[in-house]
CSV table of C-alpha atoms in Angstrom, one decimal:
chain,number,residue,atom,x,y,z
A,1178,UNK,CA,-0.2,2.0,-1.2
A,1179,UNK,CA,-2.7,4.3,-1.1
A,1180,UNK,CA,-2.7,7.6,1.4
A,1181,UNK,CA,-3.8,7.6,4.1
A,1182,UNK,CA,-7.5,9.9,4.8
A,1183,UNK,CA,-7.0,13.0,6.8
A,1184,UNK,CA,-9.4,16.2,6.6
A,1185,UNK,CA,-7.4,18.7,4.8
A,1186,UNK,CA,-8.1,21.4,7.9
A,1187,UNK,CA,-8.7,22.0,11.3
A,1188,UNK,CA,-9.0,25.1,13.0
A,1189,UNK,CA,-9.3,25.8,16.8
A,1190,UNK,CA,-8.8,28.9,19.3
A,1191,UNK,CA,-6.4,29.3,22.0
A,1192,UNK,CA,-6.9,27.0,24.7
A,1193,UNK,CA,-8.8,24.6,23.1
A,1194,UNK,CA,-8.8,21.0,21.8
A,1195,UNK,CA,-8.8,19.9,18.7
A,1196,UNK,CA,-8.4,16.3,16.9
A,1197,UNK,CA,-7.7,14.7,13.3
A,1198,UNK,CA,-8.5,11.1,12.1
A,1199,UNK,CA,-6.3,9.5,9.9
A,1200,UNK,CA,-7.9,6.3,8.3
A,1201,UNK,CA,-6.8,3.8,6.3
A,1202,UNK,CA,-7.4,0.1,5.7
A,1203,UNK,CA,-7.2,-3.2,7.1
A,1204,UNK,CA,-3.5,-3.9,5.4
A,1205,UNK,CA,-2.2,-0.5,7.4
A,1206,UNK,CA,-3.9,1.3,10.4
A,1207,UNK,CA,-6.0,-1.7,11.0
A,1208,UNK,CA,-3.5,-4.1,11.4
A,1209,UNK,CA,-0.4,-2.7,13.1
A,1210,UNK,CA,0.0,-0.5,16.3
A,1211,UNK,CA,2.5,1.1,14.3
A,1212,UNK,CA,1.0,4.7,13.7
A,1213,UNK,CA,3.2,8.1,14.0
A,1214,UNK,CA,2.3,11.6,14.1
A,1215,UNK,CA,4.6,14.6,12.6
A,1216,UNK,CA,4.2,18.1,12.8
A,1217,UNK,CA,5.6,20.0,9.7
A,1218,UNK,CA,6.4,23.7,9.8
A,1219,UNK,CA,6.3,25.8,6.5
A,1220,UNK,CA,9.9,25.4,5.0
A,1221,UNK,CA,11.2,23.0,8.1
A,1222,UNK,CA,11.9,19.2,8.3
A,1223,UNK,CA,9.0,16.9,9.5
A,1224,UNK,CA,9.0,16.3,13.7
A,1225,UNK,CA,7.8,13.3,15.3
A,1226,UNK,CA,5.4,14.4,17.8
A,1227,UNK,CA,3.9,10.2,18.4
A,1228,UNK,CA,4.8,6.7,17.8
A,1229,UNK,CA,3.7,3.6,18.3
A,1230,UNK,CA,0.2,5.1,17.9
A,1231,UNK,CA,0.5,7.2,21.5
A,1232,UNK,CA,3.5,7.2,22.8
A,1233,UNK,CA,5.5,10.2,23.0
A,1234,UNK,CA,9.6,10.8,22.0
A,1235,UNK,CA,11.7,12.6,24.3
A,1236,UNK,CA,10.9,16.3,24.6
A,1237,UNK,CA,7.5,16.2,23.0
A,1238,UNK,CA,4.9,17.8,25.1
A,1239,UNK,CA,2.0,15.8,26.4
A,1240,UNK,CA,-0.6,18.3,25.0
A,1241,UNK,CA,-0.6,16.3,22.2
A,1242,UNK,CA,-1.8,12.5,22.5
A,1243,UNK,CA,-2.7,9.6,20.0
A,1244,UNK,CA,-5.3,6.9,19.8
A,1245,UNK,CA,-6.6,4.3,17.4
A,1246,UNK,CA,-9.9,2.4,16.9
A,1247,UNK,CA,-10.1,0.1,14.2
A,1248,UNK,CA,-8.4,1.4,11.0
A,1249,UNK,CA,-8.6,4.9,12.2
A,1250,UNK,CA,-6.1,6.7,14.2
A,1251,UNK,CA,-6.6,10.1,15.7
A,1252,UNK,CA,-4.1,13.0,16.8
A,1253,UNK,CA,-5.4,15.2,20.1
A,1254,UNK,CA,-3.8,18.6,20.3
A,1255,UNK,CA,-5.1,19.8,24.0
A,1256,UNK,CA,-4.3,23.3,25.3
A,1257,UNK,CA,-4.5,24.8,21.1
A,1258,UNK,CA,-1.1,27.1,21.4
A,1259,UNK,CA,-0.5,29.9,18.8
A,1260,UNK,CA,2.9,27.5,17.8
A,1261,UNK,CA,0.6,24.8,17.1
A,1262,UNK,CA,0.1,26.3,13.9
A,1263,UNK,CA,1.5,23.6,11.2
A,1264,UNK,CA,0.9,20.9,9.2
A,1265,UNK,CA,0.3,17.3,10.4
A,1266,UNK,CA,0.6,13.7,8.8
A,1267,UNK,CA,0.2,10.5,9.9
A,1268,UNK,CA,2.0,7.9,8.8
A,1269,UNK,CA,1.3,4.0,9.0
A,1270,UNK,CA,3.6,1.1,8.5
A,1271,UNK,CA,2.0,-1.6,6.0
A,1272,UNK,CA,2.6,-4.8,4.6
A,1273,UNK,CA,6.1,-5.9,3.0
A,1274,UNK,CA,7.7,-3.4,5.3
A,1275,UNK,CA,6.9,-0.1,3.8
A,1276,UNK,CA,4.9,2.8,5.1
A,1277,UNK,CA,2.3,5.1,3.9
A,1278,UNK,CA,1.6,8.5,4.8
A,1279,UNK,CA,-1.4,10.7,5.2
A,1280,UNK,CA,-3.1,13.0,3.3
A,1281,UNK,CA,-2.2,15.6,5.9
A,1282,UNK,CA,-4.2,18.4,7.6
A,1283,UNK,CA,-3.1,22.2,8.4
A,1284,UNK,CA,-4.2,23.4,11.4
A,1285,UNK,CA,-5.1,26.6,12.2
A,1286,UNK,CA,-4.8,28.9,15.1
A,1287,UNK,CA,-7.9,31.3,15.4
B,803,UNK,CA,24.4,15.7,18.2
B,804,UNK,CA,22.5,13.4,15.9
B,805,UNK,CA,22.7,14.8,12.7
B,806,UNK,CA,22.0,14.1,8.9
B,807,UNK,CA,23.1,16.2,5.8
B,808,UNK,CA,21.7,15.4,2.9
B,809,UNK,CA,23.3,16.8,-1.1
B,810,UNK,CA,23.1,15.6,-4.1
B,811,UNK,CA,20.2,17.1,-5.5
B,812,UNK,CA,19.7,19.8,-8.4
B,813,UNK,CA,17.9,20.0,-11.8
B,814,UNK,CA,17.8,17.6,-14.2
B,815,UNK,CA,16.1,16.4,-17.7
B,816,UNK,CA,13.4,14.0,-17.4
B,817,UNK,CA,15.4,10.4,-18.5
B,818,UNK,CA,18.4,11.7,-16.5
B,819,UNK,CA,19.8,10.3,-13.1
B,820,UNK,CA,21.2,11.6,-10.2
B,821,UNK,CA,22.2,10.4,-6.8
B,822,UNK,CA,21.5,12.1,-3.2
B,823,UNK,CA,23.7,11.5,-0.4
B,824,UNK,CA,23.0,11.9,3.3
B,825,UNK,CA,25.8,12.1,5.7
B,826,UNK,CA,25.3,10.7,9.0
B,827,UNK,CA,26.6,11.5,12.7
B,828,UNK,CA,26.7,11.6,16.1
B,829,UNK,CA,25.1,7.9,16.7
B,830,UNK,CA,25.8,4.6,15.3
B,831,UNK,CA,24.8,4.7,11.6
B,832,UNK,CA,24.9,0.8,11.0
B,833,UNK,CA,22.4,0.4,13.9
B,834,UNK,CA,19.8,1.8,12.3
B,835,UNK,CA,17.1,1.1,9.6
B,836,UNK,CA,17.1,4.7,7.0
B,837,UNK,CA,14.6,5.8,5.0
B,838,UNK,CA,14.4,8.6,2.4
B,839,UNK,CA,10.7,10.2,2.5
B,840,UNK,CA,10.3,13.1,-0.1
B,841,UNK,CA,7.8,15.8,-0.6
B,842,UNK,CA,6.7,17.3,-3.9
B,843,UNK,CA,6.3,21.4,-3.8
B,844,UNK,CA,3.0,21.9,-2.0
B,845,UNK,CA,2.0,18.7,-1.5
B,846,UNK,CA,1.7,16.1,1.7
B,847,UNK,CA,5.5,13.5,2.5
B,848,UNK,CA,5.2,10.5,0.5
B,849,UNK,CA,7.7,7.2,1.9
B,850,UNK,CA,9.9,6.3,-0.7
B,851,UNK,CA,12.6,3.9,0.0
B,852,UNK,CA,14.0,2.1,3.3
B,853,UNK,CA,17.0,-0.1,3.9
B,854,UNK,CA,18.1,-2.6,6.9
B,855,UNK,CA,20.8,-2.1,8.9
B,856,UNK,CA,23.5,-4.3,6.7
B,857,UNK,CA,22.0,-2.9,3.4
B,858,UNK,CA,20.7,-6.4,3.0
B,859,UNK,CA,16.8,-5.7,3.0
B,860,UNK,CA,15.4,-2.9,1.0
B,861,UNK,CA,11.8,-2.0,0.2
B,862,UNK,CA,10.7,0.9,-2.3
B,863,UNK,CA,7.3,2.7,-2.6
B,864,UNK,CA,5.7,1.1,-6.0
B,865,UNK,CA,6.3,4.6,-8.2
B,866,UNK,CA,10.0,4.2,-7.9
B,867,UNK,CA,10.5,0.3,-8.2
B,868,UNK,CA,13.1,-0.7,-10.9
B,869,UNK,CA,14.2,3.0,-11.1
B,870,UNK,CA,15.3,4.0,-7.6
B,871,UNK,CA,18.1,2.4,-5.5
B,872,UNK,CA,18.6,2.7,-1.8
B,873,UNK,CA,22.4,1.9,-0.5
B,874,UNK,CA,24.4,2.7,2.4
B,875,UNK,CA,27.9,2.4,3.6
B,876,UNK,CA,28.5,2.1,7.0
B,877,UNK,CA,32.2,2.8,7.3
B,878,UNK,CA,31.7,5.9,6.1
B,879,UNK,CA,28.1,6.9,7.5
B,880,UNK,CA,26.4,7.8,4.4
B,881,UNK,CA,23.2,6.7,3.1
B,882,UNK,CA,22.6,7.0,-0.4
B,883,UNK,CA,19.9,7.0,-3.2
B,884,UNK,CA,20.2,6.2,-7.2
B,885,UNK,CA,17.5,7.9,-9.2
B,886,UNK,CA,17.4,6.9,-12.7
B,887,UNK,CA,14.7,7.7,-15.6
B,888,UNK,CA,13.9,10.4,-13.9
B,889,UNK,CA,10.4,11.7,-14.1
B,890,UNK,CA,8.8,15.2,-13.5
B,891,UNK,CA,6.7,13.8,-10.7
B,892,UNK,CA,9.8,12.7,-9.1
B,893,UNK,CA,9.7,16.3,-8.4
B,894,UNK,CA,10.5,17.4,-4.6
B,895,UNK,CA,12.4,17.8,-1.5
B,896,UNK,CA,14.0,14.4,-0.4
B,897,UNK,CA,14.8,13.6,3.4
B,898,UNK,CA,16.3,11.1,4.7
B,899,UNK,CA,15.0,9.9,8.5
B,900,UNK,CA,16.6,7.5,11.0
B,901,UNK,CA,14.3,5.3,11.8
B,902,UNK,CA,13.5,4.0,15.5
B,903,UNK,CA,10.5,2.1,16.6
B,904,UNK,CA,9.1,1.7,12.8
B,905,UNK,CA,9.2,5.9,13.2
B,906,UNK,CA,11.8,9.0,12.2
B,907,UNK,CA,12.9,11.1,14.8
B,908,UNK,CA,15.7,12.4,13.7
B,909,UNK,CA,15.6,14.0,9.8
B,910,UNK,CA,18.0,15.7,6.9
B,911,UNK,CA,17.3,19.3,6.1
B,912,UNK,CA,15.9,18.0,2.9
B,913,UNK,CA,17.8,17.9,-0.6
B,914,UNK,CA,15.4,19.4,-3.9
B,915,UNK,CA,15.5,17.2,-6.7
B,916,UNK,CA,14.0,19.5,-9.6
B,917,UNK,CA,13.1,17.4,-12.9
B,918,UNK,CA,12.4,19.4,-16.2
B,919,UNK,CA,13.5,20.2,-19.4
């Protein structure tokens, strides 16, 4: 159950497009399509933004996107907006039914 | 509205117990899997605890095993978690999450859980 790798930062200007990797192992990432994205605001609840490693809930805007190759999923935030600002996690399911998180990564609005 | 109200939390001695409660409503509590997920001050969400639909199937992240217990009662749409032998790095804000499609979309406002002496 160990976290899952993220870079702790990322930092884009307006406009633009910027990604994080999540990886993990075989026993998580690797082998489920089970990968969610949350977005975290200083002092607020965590939101999904992706499940099911690309798919978006209701009312999440399609600037953001998800992938996965092998045992490493990625989060794309197109369009960088000032409201963007936040921190991010991934989160896997794993074996025996439980879940592991990522590391997370703040991102950062120039 | 879907909502989830989690209390229960406060400071306590490292040994000690205490139990958090999350209200549920506006959707059908006993269709759902819930989890509690906490998040020590400063640092990244950590899974802790999840439990099937008729409370029959529960699964705990290793650092709580034997110490933590995840319940629920669906007549009354509350979820609930037992924390005993508390430790200081059991420090942090817990949540509870609905969970849909092995994800939570809908979460608590958070409950902090403080342990010292």
């Amino acid at each position: 159950q160990s976290a899952l790798t993220q870079p702790a930062s990322v930092s884009g200007s307006p406009g633009q497009s910027i990604a994080i990797s999540c990886t993990g192992t075989n026993s998580d990432v690797g082998n489920y399509d089970l990968v969610s994205w949350y977005q975290q605001h200083p002092g607020k609840a965590p939101k999904l933004i992706i499940f099911e490693v690309s798919k978006w809930p209701s009312g999440v805007s399609n600037r953001f996107s998800g992938s996965k190759s092998g045992n490493t999923a990625s989060l794309t935030i197109s369009g960088l907006q000032a409201e963007d600002e936040a921190d991010y996690y991934c989160c896997s399911y794993a074996a025996g039914s439980t879940y592991v998180f990522g590391t997370g990564t703040k991102v950062t609005v120039l | 509205e879907v909502q989830l109200v989690e209390s229960g939390g406060g400071l306590v001695q490292p040994g000690g117990s205490l139990r958090l409660s999350c209200a549920a409503s506006g959707f059908t509590f006993s269709r759902h899997w819930m989890t509690w997920v906490r998040q020590a001050p400063g640092k990244g969400l950590e899974w802790v605890a999840n439990i099937k639909e008729d409370g029959r199937e529960k699964f705990y992240v290793d650092s709580v095993k034997g110490r933590f217990t995840i319940s629920r009662d669906n007549a009354n749409n509350v979820l609930y978690l037992q924390m005993n032998s508390l430790r200081a790095e059991d420090t942090a804000v817990y949540y509870c999450a609905r969970n849909i499609a092995y994800s939570w979309e809908c979460w608590g406002q958070g409950s902090l859980v403080a342990v010292s002496s």
